[in-house]
mmCIF file of C-alpha atoms and ligand atoms in Angstrom:
data_model
loop_
_atom_site.group_PDB
_atom_site.id
_atom_site.type_symbol
_atom_site.label_atom_id
_atom_site.label_comp_id
_atom_site.label_asym_id
_atom_site.label_seq_id
_atom_site.Cartn_x
_atom_site.Cartn_y
_atom_site.Cartn_z
ATOM 1 C CA UNK U 1 141.436 188.876 8.352
ATOM 2 C CA UNK U 2 143.883 186.520 7.956
ATOM 3 C CA UNK U 3 145.300 183.831 10.180
ATOM 4 C CA UNK U 4 147.226 180.619 10.595
ATOM 5 C CA UNK U 5 145.073 178.045 12.315
ATOM 6 C CA UNK U 6 146.014 174.952 13.631
ATOM 7 C CA UNK U 7 142.727 172.540 13.464
ATOM 8 C CA UNK U 8 144.513 169.351 15.050
ATOM 9 C CA UNK U 9 147.947 168.004 16.044
ATOM 10 C CA UNK U 10 149.927 167.380 13.152
ATOM 11 C CA UNK U 11 152.938 168.266 10.957
ATOM 12 C CA UNK U 12 153.505 171.493 9.982
ATOM 13 C CA UNK U 13 152.969 171.668 6.416
ATOM 14 C CA UNK U 14 149.057 170.809 7.825
ATOM 15 C CA UNK U 15 149.112 174.722 8.895
ATOM 16 C CA UNK U 16 146.538 176.380 6.599
ATOM 17 C CA UNK U 17 146.289 180.240 6.437
ATOM 18 C CA UNK U 18 142.314 181.089 6.599
ATOM 19 C CA UNK U 19 140.071 184.093 7.014
ATOM 20 C CA UNK U 20 138.789 184.648 10.686
ATOM 21 C CA UNK U 21 136.699 187.158 12.080
ATOM 22 C CA UNK U 22 138.924 190.029 13.467
ATOM 23 C CA UNK U 23 139.469 189.909 17.481
ATOM 24 C CA UNK U 24 137.000 192.337 19.861
ATOM 25 C CA UNK U 25 138.945 194.559 22.752
ATOM 26 C CA UNK U 26 137.247 193.448 25.564
ATOM 27 C CA UNK U 27 137.771 194.524 29.096
ATOM 28 C CA UNK U 28 140.943 195.685 29.371
ATOM 29 C CA UNK U 29 142.025 194.436 26.335
ATOM 30 C CA UNK U 30 143.671 196.192 22.925
ATOM 31 C CA UNK U 31 143.431 195.307 19.966
ATOM 32 C CA UNK U 32 146.742 195.167 17.469
ATOM 33 C CA UNK U 33 147.269 194.941 14.339
ATOM 34 C CA UNK U 34 150.179 192.407 13.219
ATOM 35 C CA UNK U 35 153.201 194.192 11.547
ATOM 36 C CA UNK U 36 155.742 191.449 12.383
ATOM 37 C CA UNK U 37 155.458 188.597 14.367
ATOM 38 C CA UNK U 38 158.736 186.132 15.835
ATOM 39 C CA UNK U 39 158.890 182.570 14.995
ATOM 40 C CA UNK U 40 160.401 180.001 18.172
ATOM 41 C CA UNK U 41 160.798 176.728 18.501
ATOM 42 C CA UNK U 42 157.928 176.263 20.757
ATOM 43 C CA UNK U 43 155.460 177.091 17.738
ATOM 44 C CA UNK U 44 156.627 174.331 15.797
ATOM 45 C CA UNK U 45 156.340 172.019 18.766
ATOM 46 C CA UNK U 46 153.185 173.539 20.104
ATOM 47 C CA UNK U 47 151.202 172.756 16.809
ATOM 48 C CA UNK U 48 152.921 169.565 17.060
ATOM 49 C CA UNK U 49 151.354 168.620 20.352
ATOM 50 C CA UNK U 50 154.934 168.101 21.527
ATOM 51 C CA UNK U 51 155.114 171.822 24.234
ATOM 52 C CA UNK U 52 154.113 171.325 27.677
ATOM 53 C CA UNK U 53 151.402 174.075 26.633
ATOM 54 C CA UNK U 54 148.520 172.922 24.646
ATOM 55 C CA UNK U 55 145.548 175.254 23.798
ATOM 56 C CA UNK U 56 142.074 174.231 22.793
ATOM 57 C CA UNK U 57 141.432 173.976 18.095
ATOM 58 C CA UNK U 58 141.301 175.801 16.757
ATOM 59 C CA UNK U 59 144.282 178.427 17.621
ATOM 60 C CA UNK U 60 146.819 179.781 15.561
ATOM 61 C CA UNK U 61 150.858 179.926 16.787
ATOM 62 C CA UNK U 62 153.147 182.649 17.253
ATOM 63 C CA UNK U 63 153.975 183.962 20.594
ATOM 64 C CA UNK U 64 155.479 187.530 19.907
ATOM 65 C CA UNK U 65 153.596 190.169 17.973
ATOM 66 C CA UNK U 66 154.464 193.306 17.285
ATOM 67 C CA UNK U 67 152.305 196.435 15.784
ATOM 68 C CA UNK U 68 149.527 199.297 16.315
ATOM 69 C CA UNK U 69 147.047 199.552 18.652
ATOM 70 C CA UNK U 70 143.708 199.863 16.420
ATOM 71 C CA UNK U 71 140.678 199.678 19.160
ATOM 72 C CA UNK U 72 141.172 200.005 22.878
ATOM 73 C CA UNK U 73 138.649 197.725 25.297
ATOM 74 C CA UNK U 74 136.447 199.290 28.471
ATOM 75 C CA UNK U 75 139.625 200.422 31.103
ATOM 76 C CA UNK U 76 142.834 200.638 29.123
ATOM 77 C CA UNK U 77 144.929 203.125 30.863
ATOM 78 C CA UNK U 78 148.257 204.668 29.327
ATOM 79 C CA UNK U 79 148.127 203.354 25.956
ATOM 80 C CA UNK U 80 146.590 205.215 23.363
ATOM 81 C CA UNK U 81 145.348 204.451 19.446
ATOM 82 C CA UNK U 82 147.670 204.359 16.986
ATOM 83 C CA UNK U 83 150.972 203.421 19.611
ATOM 84 C CA UNK U 84 153.505 201.141 18.774
ATOM 85 C CA UNK U 85 153.543 197.872 21.051
ATOM 86 C CA UNK U 86 155.013 194.699 21.576
ATOM 87 C CA UNK U 87 153.288 191.751 23.388
ATOM 88 C CA UNK U 88 154.061 188.336 24.723
ATOM 89 C CA UNK U 89 151.269 186.362 23.622
ATOM 90 C CA UNK U 90 151.805 182.841 23.966
ATOM 91 C CA UNK U 91 149.813 182.009 21.131
ATOM 92 C CA UNK U 92 147.470 183.547 18.539
ATOM 93 C CA UNK U 93 150.598 185.492 16.268
ATOM 94 C CA UNK U 94 150.784 184.272 13.015
ATOM 95 C CA UNK U 95 147.726 186.891 11.921
ATOM 96 C CA UNK U 96 146.928 190.430 10.729
ATOM 97 C CA UNK U 97 144.831 191.087 13.866
ATOM 98 C CA UNK U 98 145.379 189.996 17.562
ATOM 99 C CA UNK U 99 143.399 191.077 21.140
ATOM 100 C CA UNK U 100 146.060 190.691 23.921
ATOM 101 C CA UNK U 101 145.925 192.016 27.739
ATOM 102 C CA UNK U 102 146.756 195.518 27.815
ATOM 103 C CA UNK U 103 149.060 194.533 30.844
ATOM 104 C CA UNK U 104 151.033 192.450 28.469
ATOM 105 C CA UNK U 105 151.795 195.395 25.948
ATOM 106 C CA UNK U 106 155.100 197.377 25.553
ATOM 107 C CA UNK U 107 155.081 200.694 23.790
ATOM 108 C CA UNK U 108 158.671 199.826 21.028
ATOM 109 C CA UNK U 109 161.365 202.493 21.512
ATOM 110 C CA UNK U 110 161.349 204.730 18.806
ATOM 111 C CA UNK U 111 164.538 203.324 16.780
ATOM 112 C CA UNK U 112 163.322 200.083 17.210
ATOM 113 C CA UNK U 113 161.640 198.404 14.160
ATOM 114 C CA UNK U 114 158.408 196.550 14.182
ATOM 115 C CA UNK U 115 160.446 192.958 13.003
ATOM 116 C CA UNK U 116 162.723 193.746 15.965
ATOM 117 C CA UNK U 117 160.183 194.582 18.389
ATOM 118 C CA UNK U 118 158.880 190.561 17.154
ATOM 119 C CA UNK U 119 161.776 188.981 17.864
ATOM 120 C CA UNK U 120 162.478 190.767 21.214
ATOM 121 C CA UNK U 121 160.825 189.995 23.915
ATOM 122 C CA UNK U 122 160.816 185.871 24.289
ATOM 123 C CA UNK U 123 164.613 185.335 23.802
ATOM 124 C CA UNK U 124 166.048 188.313 25.199
ATOM 125 C CA UNK U 125 163.784 188.319 28.579
ATOM 126 C CA UNK U 126 164.385 184.181 28.508
ATOM 127 C CA UNK U 127 168.264 185.037 28.993
ATOM 128 C CA UNK U 128 167.452 187.758 31.617
ATOM 129 C CA UNK U 129 165.375 185.758 33.926
ATOM 130 C CA UNK U 130 168.056 182.696 33.671
ATOM 131 C CA UNK U 131 171.423 184.741 34.237
ATOM 132 C CA UNK U 132 170.460 187.374 36.370
ATOM 133 C CA UNK U 133 167.558 185.472 38.449
ATOM 134 C CA UNK U 134 167.734 182.202 38.600
ATOM 135 C CA UNK U 135 172.717 181.812 37.967
ATOM 136 C CA UNK U 136 172.893 185.313 39.670
ATOM 137 C CA UNK U 137 175.759 185.713 36.980
ATOM 138 C CA UNK U 138 178.598 187.504 38.314
ATOM 139 C CA UNK U 139 181.248 190.079 37.021
ATOM 140 C CA UNK U 140 183.843 188.335 35.850
ATOM 141 C CA UNK U 141 182.495 184.594 36.046
ATOM 142 C CA UNK U 142 182.698 182.787 32.982
ATOM 143 C CA UNK U 143 179.543 181.537 30.932
ATOM 144 C CA UNK U 144 179.459 178.662 28.607
ATOM 145 C CA UNK U 145 176.460 179.421 25.812
ATOM 146 C CA UNK U 146 174.994 175.954 23.682
ATOM 147 C CA UNK U 147 173.287 177.249 20.293
ATOM 148 C CA UNK U 148 174.864 180.720 20.560
ATOM 149 C CA UNK U 149 173.648 181.660 17.275
ATOM 150 C CA UNK U 150 169.994 180.493 18.011
ATOM 151 C CA UNK U 151 167.100 182.614 18.959
ATOM 152 C CA UNK U 152 168.132 182.194 22.857
ATOM 153 C CA UNK U 153 171.418 181.290 22.121
ATOM 154 C CA UNK U 154 172.718 184.976 21.011
ATOM 155 C CA UNK U 155 170.979 186.816 23.090
ATOM 156 C CA UNK U 156 172.511 184.476 26.332
ATOM 157 C CA UNK U 157 175.801 185.825 24.755
ATOM 158 C CA UNK U 158 174.721 189.811 24.303
ATOM 159 C CA UNK U 159 173.386 189.563 28.060
ATOM 160 C CA UNK U 160 176.151 187.668 30.108
ATOM 161 C CA UNK U 161 178.702 190.394 28.063
ATOM 162 C CA UNK U 162 176.438 192.959 29.101
ATOM 163 C CA UNK U 163 176.929 191.442 33.051
ATOM 164 C CA UNK U 164 179.762 191.488 32.665
ATOM 165 C CA UNK U 165 180.900 187.565 31.847
ATOM 166 C CA UNK U 166 183.175 186.051 30.055
ATOM 167 C CA UNK U 167 181.275 184.682 27.043
ATOM 168 C CA UNK U 168 182.141 180.956 25.169
ATOM 169 C CA UNK U 169 179.536 180.537 22.298
ATOM 170 C CA UNK U 170 179.406 177.617 21.051
ATOM 171 C CA UNK U 171 177.521 176.259 17.917
ATOM 172 C CA UNK U 172 177.724 173.418 15.414
ATOM 173 C CA UNK U 173 179.521 175.701 12.749
ATOM 174 C CA UNK U 174 181.913 178.000 12.318
ATOM 175 C CA UNK U 175 179.627 180.218 10.133
ATOM 176 C CA UNK U 176 177.317 180.700 13.349
ATOM 177 C CA UNK U 177 179.893 181.186 15.492
ATOM 178 C CA UNK U 178 181.094 183.956 13.025
ATOM 179 C CA UNK U 179 177.363 185.338 13.919
ATOM 180 C CA UNK U 180 178.532 184.640 18.033
ATOM 181 C CA UNK U 181 181.187 186.644 17.751
ATOM 182 C CA UNK U 182 179.863 189.515 16.030
ATOM 183 C CA UNK U 183 177.791 189.659 18.639
ATOM 184 C CA UNK U 184 180.346 190.166 21.745
ATOM 185 C CA UNK U 185 181.097 185.864 21.699
ATOM 186 C CA UNK U 186 184.711 186.198 23.726
ATOM 187 C CA UNK U 187 185.491 182.660 22.644
ATOM 188 C CA UNK U 188 184.261 180.084 20.281
ATOM 189 C CA UNK U 189 183.696 176.114 20.350
ATOM 190 C CA UNK U 190 182.723 174.550 17.373
ATOM 191 C CA UNK U 191 180.882 171.349 18.815
ATOM 192 C CA UNK U 192 180.175 169.111 15.583
ATOM 193 C CA UNK U 193 183.257 167.068 16.118
ATOM 194 C CA UNK U 194 182.170 165.399 19.900
ATOM 195 C CA UNK U 195 185.219 167.473 21.230
ATOM 196 C CA UNK U 196 183.375 170.561 23.532
ATOM 197 C CA UNK U 197 184.220 168.980 27.449
ATOM 198 C CA UNK U 198 187.967 168.946 26.497
ATOM 199 C CA UNK U 199 187.998 172.653 24.543
ATOM 200 C CA UNK U 200 185.772 174.097 26.661
ATOM 201 C CA UNK U 201 188.434 172.849 29.367
ATOM 202 C CA UNK U 202 191.530 174.177 27.391
ATOM 203 C CA UNK U 203 190.092 177.644 27.728
ATOM 204 C CA UNK U 204 189.664 177.869 31.694
ATOM 205 C CA UNK U 205 193.010 176.785 31.641
ATOM 206 C CA UNK U 206 191.553 173.494 33.163
ATOM 207 C CA UNK U 207 189.175 174.709 35.765
ATOM 208 C CA UNK U 208 185.535 174.916 33.729
ATOM 209 C CA UNK U 209 182.884 177.293 33.263
ATOM 210 C CA UNK U 210 181.017 178.636 36.040
ATOM 211 C CA UNK U 211 177.451 178.775 34.387
ATOM 212 C CA UNK U 212 176.105 176.959 31.697
ATOM 213 C CA UNK U 213 173.648 177.768 29.149
ATOM 214 C CA UNK U 214 171.735 175.444 27.283
ATOM 215 C CA UNK U 215 168.504 175.377 24.715
ATOM 216 C CA UNK U 216 169.866 172.345 23.358
ATOM 217 C CA UNK U 217 170.102 169.010 25.323
ATOM 218 C CA UNK U 218 171.369 166.032 24.338
ATOM 219 C CA UNK U 219 174.584 164.731 24.732
ATOM 220 C CA UNK U 220 175.829 168.119 24.687
ATOM 221 C CA UNK U 221 173.945 168.827 27.942
ATOM 222 C CA UNK U 222 176.287 166.099 30.483
ATOM 223 C CA UNK U 223 179.642 166.904 27.947
ATOM 224 C CA UNK U 224 179.015 170.894 29.222
ATOM 225 C CA UNK U 225 178.042 169.549 32.587
ATOM 226 C CA UNK U 226 181.481 167.928 33.108
ATOM 227 C CA UNK U 227 183.418 171.273 31.407
ATOM 228 C CA UNK U 228 182.085 173.188 34.903
ATOM 229 C CA UNK U 229 184.026 174.213 37.914
ATOM 230 C CA UNK U 230 182.564 173.695 41.511
ATOM 231 C CA UNK U 231 179.472 176.198 42.762
ATOM 232 C CA UNK U 232 178.619 175.792 38.996
ATOM 233 C CA UNK U 233 175.029 176.623 37.986
ATOM 234 C CA UNK U 234 174.133 174.834 34.933
ATOM 235 C CA UNK U 235 170.790 176.277 33.469
ATOM 236 C CA UNK U 236 167.753 174.400 31.563
ATOM 237 C CA UNK U 237 166.600 176.222 29.032
ATOM 238 C CA UNK U 238 165.179 173.992 26.517
ATOM 239 C CA UNK U 239 165.901 170.925 24.341
ATOM 240 C CA UNK U 240 166.049 172.370 20.732
ATOM 241 C CA UNK U 241 167.988 168.870 20.093
ATOM 242 C CA UNK U 242 164.250 166.818 20.993
ATOM 243 C CA UNK U 243 166.087 164.538 23.285
ATOM 244 C CA UNK U 244 166.045 165.364 26.950
ATOM 245 C CA UNK U 245 168.973 164.047 28.753
ATOM 246 C CA UNK U 246 168.964 161.896 31.760
ATOM 247 C CA UNK U 247 172.752 162.793 33.618
ATOM 248 C CA UNK U 248 173.063 160.954 36.909
ATOM 249 C CA UNK U 249 172.523 163.328 39.759
ATOM 250 C CA UNK U 250 176.350 161.751 41.578
ATOM 251 C CA UNK U 251 177.660 164.681 38.402
ATOM 252 C CA UNK U 252 176.396 167.050 40.176
ATOM 253 C CA UNK U 253 177.683 165.878 43.732
ATOM 254 C CA UNK U 254 180.732 164.933 42.102
ATOM 255 C CA UNK U 255 181.613 168.760 40.887
ATOM 256 C CA UNK U 256 179.976 170.376 43.338
ATOM 257 C CA UNK U 257 177.152 172.251 40.797
ATOM 258 C CA UNK U 258 173.291 172.907 40.875
ATOM 259 C CA UNK U 259 170.838 172.224 37.858
ATOM 260 C CA UNK U 260 168.396 175.299 37.677
ATOM 261 C CA UNK U 261 165.123 174.833 35.864
ATOM 262 C CA UNK U 262 164.140 177.987 33.422
ATOM 263 C CA UNK U 263 160.816 178.802 32.356
ATOM 264 C CA UNK U 264 160.403 182.853 32.088
ATOM 265 C CA UNK U 265 156.836 182.489 30.527
ATOM 266 C CA UNK U 266 155.244 180.881 33.891
ATOM 267 C CA UNK U 267 157.507 183.605 35.802
ATOM 268 C CA UNK U 268 156.157 186.462 33.439
ATOM 269 C CA UNK U 269 152.996 185.378 34.411
ATOM 270 C CA UNK U 270 153.770 184.945 37.786
ATOM 271 C CA UNK U 271 155.384 187.978 38.862
ATOM 272 C CA UNK U 272 154.314 190.571 35.876
ATOM 273 C CA UNK U 273 155.474 193.411 37.548
ATOM 274 C CA UNK U 274 159.334 191.871 38.345
ATOM 275 C CA UNK U 275 159.145 191.116 34.492
ATOM 276 C CA UNK U 276 158.239 194.675 33.543
ATOM 277 C CA UNK U 277 161.000 195.891 35.359
ATOM 278 C CA UNK U 278 163.408 193.190 33.328
ATOM 279 C CA UNK U 279 161.532 194.329 30.154
ATOM 280 C CA UNK U 280 162.349 197.925 30.957
ATOM 281 C CA UNK U 281 165.881 196.861 32.012
ATOM 282 C CA UNK U 282 166.511 195.071 28.469
ATOM 283 C CA UNK U 283 164.778 198.253 26.248
ATOM 284 C CA UNK U 284 167.032 200.467 28.048
ATOM 285 C CA UNK U 285 170.020 198.579 27.136
ATOM 286 C CA UNK U 286 168.380 198.303 23.856
ATOM 287 C CA UNK U 287 169.181 202.226 23.548
ATOM 288 C CA UNK U 288 172.383 202.373 24.684
ATOM 289 C CA UNK U 289 173.669 200.035 22.262
ATOM 290 C CA UNK U 290 174.289 196.832 24.176
ATOM 291 C CA UNK U 291 171.986 194.544 22.648
ATOM 292 C CA UNK U 292 171.199 193.949 18.466
ATOM 293 C CA UNK U 293 168.582 191.896 18.002
ATOM 294 C CA UNK U 294 169.891 189.728 14.941
ATOM 295 C CA UNK U 295 167.153 189.282 12.354
ATOM 296 C CA UNK U 296 168.620 186.773 10.228
ATOM 297 C CA UNK U 297 165.192 185.860 7.979
ATOM 298 C CA UNK U 298 161.789 187.529 7.508
ATOM 299 C CA UNK U 299 158.941 185.832 5.326
ATOM 300 C CA UNK U 300 155.248 187.114 4.173
ATOM 301 C CA UNK U 301 152.936 185.491 6.443
ATOM 302 C CA UNK U 302 151.848 183.856 3.813
ATOM 303 C CA UNK U 303 155.180 182.071 3.697
ATOM 304 C CA UNK U 304 155.565 180.662 7.349
ATOM 305 C CA UNK U 305 155.981 177.351 6.797
ATOM 306 C CA UNK U 306 159.180 178.166 5.082
ATOM 307 C CA UNK U 307 159.738 180.582 7.907
ATOM 308 C CA UNK U 308 159.016 178.044 10.747
ATOM 309 C CA UNK U 309 161.213 175.596 8.827
ATOM 310 C CA UNK U 310 164.356 177.474 9.110
ATOM 311 C CA UNK U 311 163.797 177.184 13.207
ATOM 312 C CA UNK U 312 162.760 173.284 13.198
ATOM 313 C CA UNK U 313 165.736 172.533 10.794
ATOM 314 C CA UNK U 314 168.922 173.984 12.572
ATOM 315 C CA UNK U 315 169.086 176.752 10.169
ATOM 316 C CA UNK U 316 168.536 179.934 11.611
ATOM 317 C CA UNK U 317 170.899 182.188 13.433
ATOM 318 C CA UNK U 318 169.245 184.573 15.812
ATOM 319 C CA UNK U 319 165.589 185.448 14.964
ATOM 320 C CA UNK U 320 163.629 184.653 12.108
ATOM 321 C CA UNK U 321 160.172 186.958 11.868
ATOM 322 C CA UNK U 322 156.905 186.890 9.797
ATOM 323 C CA UNK U 323 155.517 189.965 7.956
ATOM 324 C CA UNK U 324 151.685 190.896 7.253
ATOM 325 C CA UNK U 325 153.101 194.226 5.421
ATOM 326 C CA UNK U 326 150.036 195.708 6.741
ATOM 327 C CA UNK U 327 151.419 199.278 7.418
ATOM 328 C CA UNK U 328 152.389 199.125 3.627
ATOM 329 C CA UNK U 329 148.910 197.798 2.345
HETATM 330 N N1 NAP S 1 163.163 177.958 29.145
HETATM 331 C C1 NAP S 1 162.295 178.874 28.867
HETATM 332 O O1 NAP S 1 161.718 179.707 29.330
HETATM 333 C C2 NAP S 1 162.366 179.072 27.578
HETATM 334 C C3 NAP S 1 162.291 180.314 25.921
HETATM 335 C C4 NAP S 1 162.781 180.252 25.298
HETATM 336 C C5 NAP S 1 162.619 178.875 24.458
HETATM 337 N N2 NAP S 1 163.078 177.988 25.337
HETATM 338 C C6 NAP S 1 163.201 176.365 24.206
HETATM 339 O O2 NAP S 1 164.906 177.155 24.283
HETATM 340 C C7 NAP S 1 165.135 176.385 22.602
HETATM 341 C C8 NAP S 1 165.786 177.101 21.724
HETATM 342 O O3 NAP S 1 164.923 177.870 21.282
HETATM 343 P P1 NAP S 1 165.132 178.820 20.289
HETATM 344 O O4 NAP S 1 163.843 179.522 19.816
HETATM 345 O O5 NAP S 1 166.201 179.812 20.739
HETATM 346 O O6 NAP S 1 165.345 178.243 18.725
HETATM 347 P P2 NAP S 1 166.516 178.224 17.892
HETATM 348 O O7 NAP S 1 166.714 179.344 17.414
HETATM 349 O O8 NAP S 1 165.939 177.282 16.977
HETATM 350 O O9 NAP S 1 167.825 177.133 18.465
HETATM 351 C C9 NAP S 1 167.844 176.530 18.778
HETATM 352 C C10 NAP S 1 169.996 176.171 18.876
HETATM 353 O O10 NAP S 1 170.186 174.741 18.868
HETATM 354 C C11 NAP S 1 170.446 173.847 18.435
HETATM 355 N N3 NAP S 1 170.174 172.429 17.330
HETATM 356 C C12 NAP S 1 170.402 171.521 17.731
HETATM 357 N N4 NAP S 1 169.838 170.266 17.661
HETATM 358 C C13 NAP S 1 168.576 170.855 16.999
HETATM 359 C C14 NAP S 1 168.355 170.764 16.192
HETATM 360 N N5 NAP S 1 167.210 169.000 16.000
HETATM 361 N N6 NAP S 1 167.091 171.198 15.600
HETATM 362 C C15 NAP S 1 166.892 172.696 15.691
HETATM 363 N N7 NAP S 1 168.324 173.597 16.779
HETATM 364 C C16 NAP S 1 168.980 172.403 16.951
HETATM 365 C C17 NAP S 1 170.853 174.641 17.178
HETATM 366 O O11 NAP S 1 172.161 174.702 17.759
HETATM 367 P P3 NAP S 1 173.319 174.330 16.759
HETATM 368 O O12 NAP S 1 173.429 173.915 15.090
HETATM 369 O O13 NAP S 1 174.837 175.210 17.173
HETATM 370 O O14 NAP S 1 173.655 173.232 17.706
HETATM 371 C C18 NAP S 1 169.920 175.927 17.483
HETATM 372 O O15 NAP S 1 170.742 176.752 16.791
HETATM 373 C C19 NAP S 1 163.985 175.650 22.658
HETATM 374 O O16 NAP S 1 163.821 174.372 23.210
HETATM 375 C C20 NAP S 1 163.163 176.205 22.955
HETATM 376 O O17 NAP S 1 161.621 176.064 23.418
HETATM 377 C C21 NAP S 1 163.059 177.988 26.194
#
């Protein structure tokens, strides 16, 4: 089978698609013939050695996959050969086959395509955990989402609406805001002119927002913090701008707001049962039509450089997904 291999930390251009041995399903594991793999921003950070988790070499990037079960290890229950499954795997998804612990595999609803399933888990589960567990977002509260047309940002817009909040979507261009609007945002803010704080204050009658969802960081983070209402929660999601901001603590004191860290991968590992319940709720929302995954582009596995490049260069809308075309072969 073919897999994209990272043999040393370096630029994305150093990655190569190679022939490797097929995986074997050990105890409690299953083998999946991968149909699609979601591209995430952290895939690019990981191969450059800039991500918090550093797997041993050689490794394949790719944190989430969707495909068909082709082998069951000893002790696996509840899944059968031929089942369509999706899984958060962390690494190893830019490949044609993968062995995963059965506990992390979830059956894909009939109506969901492999492409949708491959881009679903990380983005939706991160925003769900962030808004529900970490921010305790309440109906009627106002949520500001930065990078609102990006992978995780767009899911925060949809989940914020599903939870009954008023959602202000903020992004760097009007065409990105059109995407956020189509996914339910109530108000739109283009922050390319550096006026984020004033625009958000104006939209909230000077009061500010209750919750900020920030996957971008950099200068935008402090501008968003300054646009918060008392008792607000600032969700630290990520730093796609490449800049981890240092915001003086007096800003939190003066505004009476909290900074709340979010690390979904660690949560999912530490609390698999709670995470599984969250994913079940998200899939129920999907089946009820409340969530509409936005797969903006797909690339065949051999064009992974282009797909990853779109995400790393700020051009992606929603999710970009790799496909192997295995079922068609
Ligand atoms: N905490 C967690 O558990 C968790 C889980 C998943 C992801 N994350 C993190 O969340 C962040 C976003 O991930 P994602 O997969 O949603 O990425 P994405 O689809 O590329 O979205 C990131 C957004 O950030 C904005 N951005 C600003 N400067 C950028 C730059 N220099 N390059 C790229 N984007 C830039 C872009 O929106 P505008 O152009 O509108 O500004 C873009 O849409 C990453 O840092 C990722 O590691 C965290």
